[in-house]
């Protein structure tokens, strides 16, 4: 499963989705001891800079393009605006709860919580 989450440059969980500067993308696969991150990449998306450049629709379109390009199947996040939540719902992308600290650990905790 390909999962996105807002991060800091050094891989810690970040607060907001639509104003994120960095997005971590994890490929999570089943392992013998539960889910494991088998690939991890941090993308500099700079949505914090582009958020107020143009309409909300154009900003949402940038995010949707990223989600489609990366093949995102779920998002781990602690905050997302109502409009973006509707977009995620329309796309069929589940929102999973984030936890503070290491972003990869947050992704794994969210996956474990949904499969428990």
CSV table of C-alpha atoms in Angstrom, one decimal, residues 1-113:
chain,number,residue,atom,x,y,z
A,1,UNK,CA,0.0,0.0,0.0
A,2,UNK,CA,1.4,3.4,-0.9
A,3,UNK,CA,0.8,6.0,1.9
A,4,UNK,CA,1.5,9.7,2.0
A,5,UNK,CA,2.0,11.8,5.1
A,6,UNK,CA,3.2,15.4,5.8
A,7,UNK,CA,6.7,15.5,7.2
A,8,UNK,CA,9.6,17.7,8.1
A,9,UNK,CA,12.7,17.7,6.0
A,10,UNK,CA,14.3,15.2,8.5
A,11,UNK,CA,11.4,12.8,8.4
A,12,UNK,CA,9.3,13.8,11.4
A,13,UNK,CA,5.5,14.0,11.3
A,14,UNK,CA,4.3,17.5,10.4
A,15,UNK,CA,1.0,19.0,11.3
A,16,UNK,CA,-1.1,20.1,8.2
A,17,UNK,CA,-1.7,18.5,4.8
A,18,UNK,CA,-2.7,21.4,2.5
A,19,UNK,CA,0.1,23.6,3.8
A,20,UNK,CA,2.8,20.9,4.0
A,21,UNK,CA,6.2,21.7,2.6
A,22,UNK,CA,7.4,18.1,2.5
A,23,UNK,CA,5.4,14.9,1.9
A,24,UNK,CA,6.7,11.4,2.8
A,25,UNK,CA,5.6,8.5,0.6
A,26,UNK,CA,5.9,5.1,2.1
A,27,UNK,CA,5.4,1.7,0.4
A,28,UNK,CA,4.0,-0.5,3.2
A,29,UNK,CA,3.9,-4.2,2.8
A,30,UNK,CA,3.0,-7.1,5.1
A,31,UNK,CA,5.9,-8.6,7.0
A,32,UNK,CA,6.4,-11.4,9.4
A,33,UNK,CA,6.1,-9.1,12.4
A,34,UNK,CA,3.4,-6.9,10.9
A,35,UNK,CA,3.5,-4.1,8.3
A,36,UNK,CA,6.9,-2.8,7.2
A,37,UNK,CA,8.0,0.3,5.2
A,38,UNK,CA,9.8,-1.2,2.2
A,39,UNK,CA,10.4,2.1,0.5
A,40,UNK,CA,10.4,5.7,1.7
A,41,UNK,CA,10.9,9.0,-0.1
A,42,UNK,CA,10.4,12.6,1.0
A,43,UNK,CA,9.1,15.0,-1.7
A,44,UNK,CA,9.4,18.7,-1.5
A,45,UNK,CA,5.9,19.8,-2.6
A,46,UNK,CA,6.0,23.4,-1.2
A,47,UNK,CA,2.2,23.4,-0.7
A,48,UNK,CA,2.8,25.9,2.1
A,49,UNK,CA,4.1,28.4,-0.5
A,50,UNK,CA,1.5,27.6,-3.2
A,51,UNK,CA,-1.5,27.4,-0.9
A,52,UNK,CA,-2.6,31.0,-1.4
A,53,UNK,CA,-1.4,31.3,-5.0
A,54,UNK,CA,-4.7,31.1,-6.9
A,55,UNK,CA,-7.9,29.4,-5.9
A,56,UNK,CA,-8.6,26.6,-3.6
A,57,UNK,CA,-9.6,24.5,-6.6
A,58,UNK,CA,-6.2,25.0,-8.3
A,59,UNK,CA,-4.4,24.2,-5.1
A,60,UNK,CA,-6.5,21.0,-4.7
A,61,UNK,CA,-5.7,20.1,-8.3
A,62,UNK,CA,-2.0,20.3,-7.5
A,63,UNK,CA,-2.5,17.9,-4.6
A,64,UNK,CA,-4.7,15.5,-6.6
A,65,UNK,CA,-2.0,15.5,-9.4
A,66,UNK,CA,0.6,14.5,-6.8
A,67,UNK,CA,-1.6,11.8,-5.3
A,68,UNK,CA,-2.2,10.3,-8.7
A,69,UNK,CA,1.4,10.5,-9.9
A,70,UNK,CA,2.5,8.7,-6.7
A,71,UNK,CA,-0.3,6.2,-6.7
A,72,UNK,CA,-1.3,7.1,-3.2
A,73,UNK,CA,-3.8,4.7,-1.6
A,74,UNK,CA,-4.1,6.3,1.9
A,75,UNK,CA,-3.0,9.5,3.7
A,76,UNK,CA,-1.8,9.6,7.3
A,77,UNK,CA,-2.5,13.1,8.7
A,78,UNK,CA,-3.5,14.9,11.9
A,79,UNK,CA,-5.3,17.9,10.2
A,80,UNK,CA,-6.9,18.4,6.8
A,81,UNK,CA,-9.4,21.1,5.7
A,82,UNK,CA,-13.0,20.2,5.0
A,83,UNK,CA,-12.7,20.8,1.2
A,84,UNK,CA,-9.6,18.6,0.9
A,85,UNK,CA,-11.4,15.9,3.0
A,86,UNK,CA,-14.2,15.9,0.4
A,87,UNK,CA,-11.7,15.5,-2.4
A,88,UNK,CA,-10.1,12.6,-0.6
A,89,UNK,CA,-13.5,11.0,-0.1
A,90,UNK,CA,-14.3,11.5,-3.7
A,91,UNK,CA,-11.0,9.8,-4.7
A,92,UNK,CA,-11.6,6.9,-2.3
A,93,UNK,CA,-8.5,7.7,-0.4
A,94,UNK,CA,-8.9,6.9,3.3
A,95,UNK,CA,-7.5,9.3,6.0
A,96,UNK,CA,-5.7,7.6,8.8
A,97,UNK,CA,-4.6,9.2,12.1
A,98,UNK,CA,-1.1,10.5,12.5
A,99,UNK,CA,1.0,10.4,15.6
A,100,UNK,CA,3.9,12.8,16.6
A,101,UNK,CA,7.5,11.8,16.1
A,102,UNK,CA,9.0,9.7,13.3
A,103,UNK,CA,6.8,9.9,10.2
A,104,UNK,CA,7.5,6.3,9.2
A,105,UNK,CA,6.6,5.1,12.7
A,106,UNK,CA,3.4,7.2,12.4
A,107,UNK,CA,2.5,5.5,9.1
A,108,UNK,CA,3.1,2.0,10.6
A,109,UNK,CA,1.0,2.8,13.7
A,110,UNK,CA,-1.9,4.1,11.5
A,111,UNK,CA,-1.8,0.9,9.3
A,112,UNK,CA,-1.7,-1.3,12.4
A,113,UNK,CA,-4.6,0.5,14.0
